[in-house]
Amino acid sequence: MTNQNNSVFRIPPYYFIHVLDLNENVTRLIIGPKTFVKQDNEKVVFGPEKMMTIPPRHYCVVENPAIKDQDKKIQFDESGQVKLAFAELEIRFAREPFPLYPGEILKQNITPLRILPANSALRLKAILDFEEENGEKRVAGDEWLFEGPGTYIPRKEVSVEEQIRATTIKPNQAIRLRARKECTDRNGKERVTGEEWVVKKNGAYLPGAYEEVVSVVDAYVLTEKRALHMRSLRTFTDDFGKKRLNGEEWLITLDDTETHIPSVYEEVVGVVDVTTLSSRQYAVILDPIGEDGKPQLGKKRLVKGEKSFFLQPGEKLEKGIQDVFVLGEDEGLILKCIEAFEDENKQQKSPGDRWMIKGPTDYVPPVEVEVVTRRKAIPLDENEGIYVRDIKSGKVRAIVGQTYMLNQDEELWEKQLPNDVEKLLAKDALAERNTRDSKNDTLKARVKSQVVTYRVPHNGAVQVYDYKEKKSRVVFGPDLVMLGPDEQFTLISISGDVPKKPNVIKALCLLLGPDFFTDIIQIETSDHARLSLKLSYSWYFKVNKEDDKEASKLFNVPDFVGDACKAVASRIRGAVASVGFDDFHKNSAKIIRASVFGLDEAGNIRKEFTFKQNNLVITSIDIQAVEPVDQRTRDSLQKSVQLAIEITTNSQEATAKHEAERAEQEARGKLERQKILDEAEAEKARRALLELQALSAAVESTGQAKAEAQSRAEAQKIEGEAAVEQARLKADAAKIEAQSELERLTHARNAELGYVREQNEIEISKQTQLSEVEVNKFKKMVDAIGAQTLREMATAGPDLQVKMLQALGLQSTLITDGSNPINLFNTANGLIGNFSPKKQKHNPEDDVD
């Protein structure tokens, strides 16, 4: 910035300043080299600034340039102000250094000229009307290309819109162009705005000023297995010289060309893969293309392998690629005619005809024939069968125990059974007779076209009813039941639970026993005591399996358990109603058995009771529990029972007390007798004791001295041994104490050595890490400052001294005192002071922690 306080301005060569005359308000240009003395009415508003120096192949843009005359001299107005062309631009190229006159603005700094390589161009646009050097006139808005290679010289009338690079068209490629405005392409063809076309010539293509590249189009490579499905977007003539109508679709294969680039008037619908049929395959094409190239709607065409072909547009396979029907000896095909034709045997077939062909053979159905189904012979064991229905007559029959193949007029018939029967068929009648049905049970699905079979267990019976013949038959186990088409099982619904409830148990098989069932009934005695009885009945069926009439009686009673329980309970209630509570309590079993079985001529209870309706025989009755229903009766019965128990307990207690007193008298007599015997034995022992005391006194007088001598000797011996043992123990104790002290000192020294060693290791690790930190710190500082910066810091002192001496204007001057020379660097150093940092003196005390 200019310092206005200075009145003297020394302007170097190729520098200039702008000076404003405050009196006239006119700014003039002062060019160096010159020493300018500013007057009081003058002000330096710009500079000193270096002149504009434009090197070769460079330019700059100046706004509001100074106006020059024909001799290229600057023009001034009456006041001496430079005339300017306001709002104009001037592009200046390489020349002698020039200043900027007051009012001129450097709009664009010095910029290299743009050099365009080959295959590139600049899209230019005229912003003013002008005429080029070759005489061509340009109007504002015109666009054209400046193609390389070359150097573009800018003009003020032209603006550069963009740089365009040529698009390289490789083999099997093309570019799609669009006209931005009416123009003529490079082939000399007129193009309208928005028109698109394709350029397929290989090489670099540079679009024109009014052309733009839409996309690069890759060619589709056609092979023997690939074709192109094309669609016309408008009526045109394709690359093969064929006229295509708007919306027309066609196929391009390898026979037409190896590669294809779609034009702008066609689009690729998709890539069609070849359809290949082997010798064991065929296909039916719907809506085939005729010889005239038009689709035959509604028609079909059969294609047999081996063959490869492409599906034309509009064609499709009816069911895809199908395999030839290869039939074995046990296989056949059911065929149906859908269009009148004549088969291989010259037989005329009408629509709706059905027939069957059997193997071994292979068969390809013509387009007039529909394959209804494929049949295979069904092998059947002697215990297996199927239901077959004639679709013409509707008759159903069962085929059992042979290999059978359905013909064209037959089909498998599904036999429907009730859900309860379906569940019971999956259960074992004997093993699962006590299980109840669960809603969560998953049943295995039955093949309904197979003959229904049921295994009747041993000692069981199943009734089958034929609704067509209106007859029933009973099958006894072990046997296998096979239902005919019109036969159904008789479902048995039996009472269950305790007490009995109707329709609890459902079964197909009736077990003939022996077995039992339990029931709870309520009775009332003649004195109105109400009791609840839990009874268990043993039963079996008496049946003659050879007699069909007798066998059918088994199923005459649908619920034989409920019926038997009701009949037996009625007999028991009738008999108990005439008996009092006490009598029934004492003779309940006899009364119940007599009421159920009855009495014979001799008055004895019979052994069984038979139901004539179904030959059910009750053989025994077990009374499991008898409980009063009324609470007061229950309390009275409990009191009487407690009283009886108390009387029995008292009687037993009196008897035990008498027996105890008798045993006590006997024991007392034995004790007195034993006392007498013991006193006699005691007198004998006392006499022996006196004798022994006398003998002991004699021995004592003679052996006392000997005993004392022996005791003193033993005492001295013991004392000596004790002293020896004490000395040995003291020596061992001293030895142990010395060893303990030695071990203690050893452990203490080892611990101290370990502590010192760890301290040394820690100190070494600390110093190592500190040194690494310092090294890393110094390295990062050096890296952060940079080698160039360090070099400049090192040479900063001498360079400064040199510049100081140069500033003083001294050349080849030596200052000396007459005896020793003075170094100019040191002299400069003294003038500006010592800026080099002092080295820090190392203090050995800092190393001491």
Short mmCIF file of N, CA and C in Angstrom, two decimals, residues 200 236-242 244 250 252 259-263 266:
data_model
loop_
_atom_site.label_atom_id
_atom_site.label_comp_id
_atom_site.label_asym_id
_atom_site.label_seq_id
_atom_site.Cartn_x
_atom_site.Cartn_y
_atom_site.Cartn_z
N LYS A 200 -21.45 -45.43 -37.84
CA LYS A 200 -20.83 -46.73 -37.61
C LYS A 200 -19.39 -46.81 -38.09
N PHE A 236 -39.58 -47.72 -41.89
CA PHE A 236 -38.26 -47.42 -42.45
C PHE A 236 -37.75 -48.65 -43.19
N THR A 237 -36.61 -48.50 -43.83
CA THR A 237 -35.94 -49.61 -44.53
C THR A 237 -34.71 -49.97 -43.72
N ASP A 238 -34.62 -51.25 -43.32
CA ASP A 238 -33.53 -51.66 -42.43
C ASP A 238 -32.22 -51.83 -43.19
N ASP A 239 -31.19 -52.30 -42.45
CA ASP A 239 -29.86 -52.45 -43.04
C ASP A 239 -29.80 -53.52 -44.12
N PHE A 240 -30.82 -54.39 -44.16
CA PHE A 240 -30.83 -55.48 -45.14
C PHE A 240 -31.70 -55.13 -46.34
N GLY A 241 -32.13 -53.86 -46.41
CA GLY A 241 -32.90 -53.40 -47.56
C GLY A 241 -34.36 -53.80 -47.53
N LYS A 242 -34.87 -54.23 -46.39
CA LYS A 242 -36.26 -54.65 -46.29
C LYS A 242 -37.05 -53.57 -45.59
N ARG A 244 -39.70 -52.04 -43.22
CA ARG A 244 -40.33 -52.45 -41.98
C ARG A 244 -41.42 -51.43 -41.62
N TRP A 250 -39.55 -58.67 -35.88
CA TRP A 250 -38.89 -59.67 -36.68
C TRP A 250 -37.68 -60.19 -35.93
N ILE A 252 -33.55 -61.44 -36.15
CA ILE A 252 -32.28 -61.36 -36.88
C ILE A 252 -31.40 -62.49 -36.36
N THR A 259 -22.95 -59.58 -36.69
CA THR A 259 -23.17 -58.58 -35.65
C THR A 259 -24.21 -57.59 -36.15
N HIS A 260 -24.93 -56.99 -35.21
CA HIS A 260 -25.96 -56.04 -35.61
C HIS A 260 -25.98 -54.88 -34.62
N ILE A 261 -25.97 -53.67 -35.20
CA ILE A 261 -26.09 -52.46 -34.40
C ILE A 261 -27.46 -51.87 -34.66
N PRO A 262 -28.34 -51.77 -33.67
CA PRO A 262 -29.69 -51.26 -33.92
C PRO A 262 -29.64 -49.80 -34.37
N SER A 263 -30.48 -49.51 -35.35
CA SER A 263 -30.61 -48.13 -35.81
C SER A 263 -31.53 -47.36 -34.88
N GLU A 266 -35.36 -48.62 -34.69
CA GLU A 266 -35.68 -49.96 -34.22
C GLU A 266 -35.13 -50.14 -32.81
#
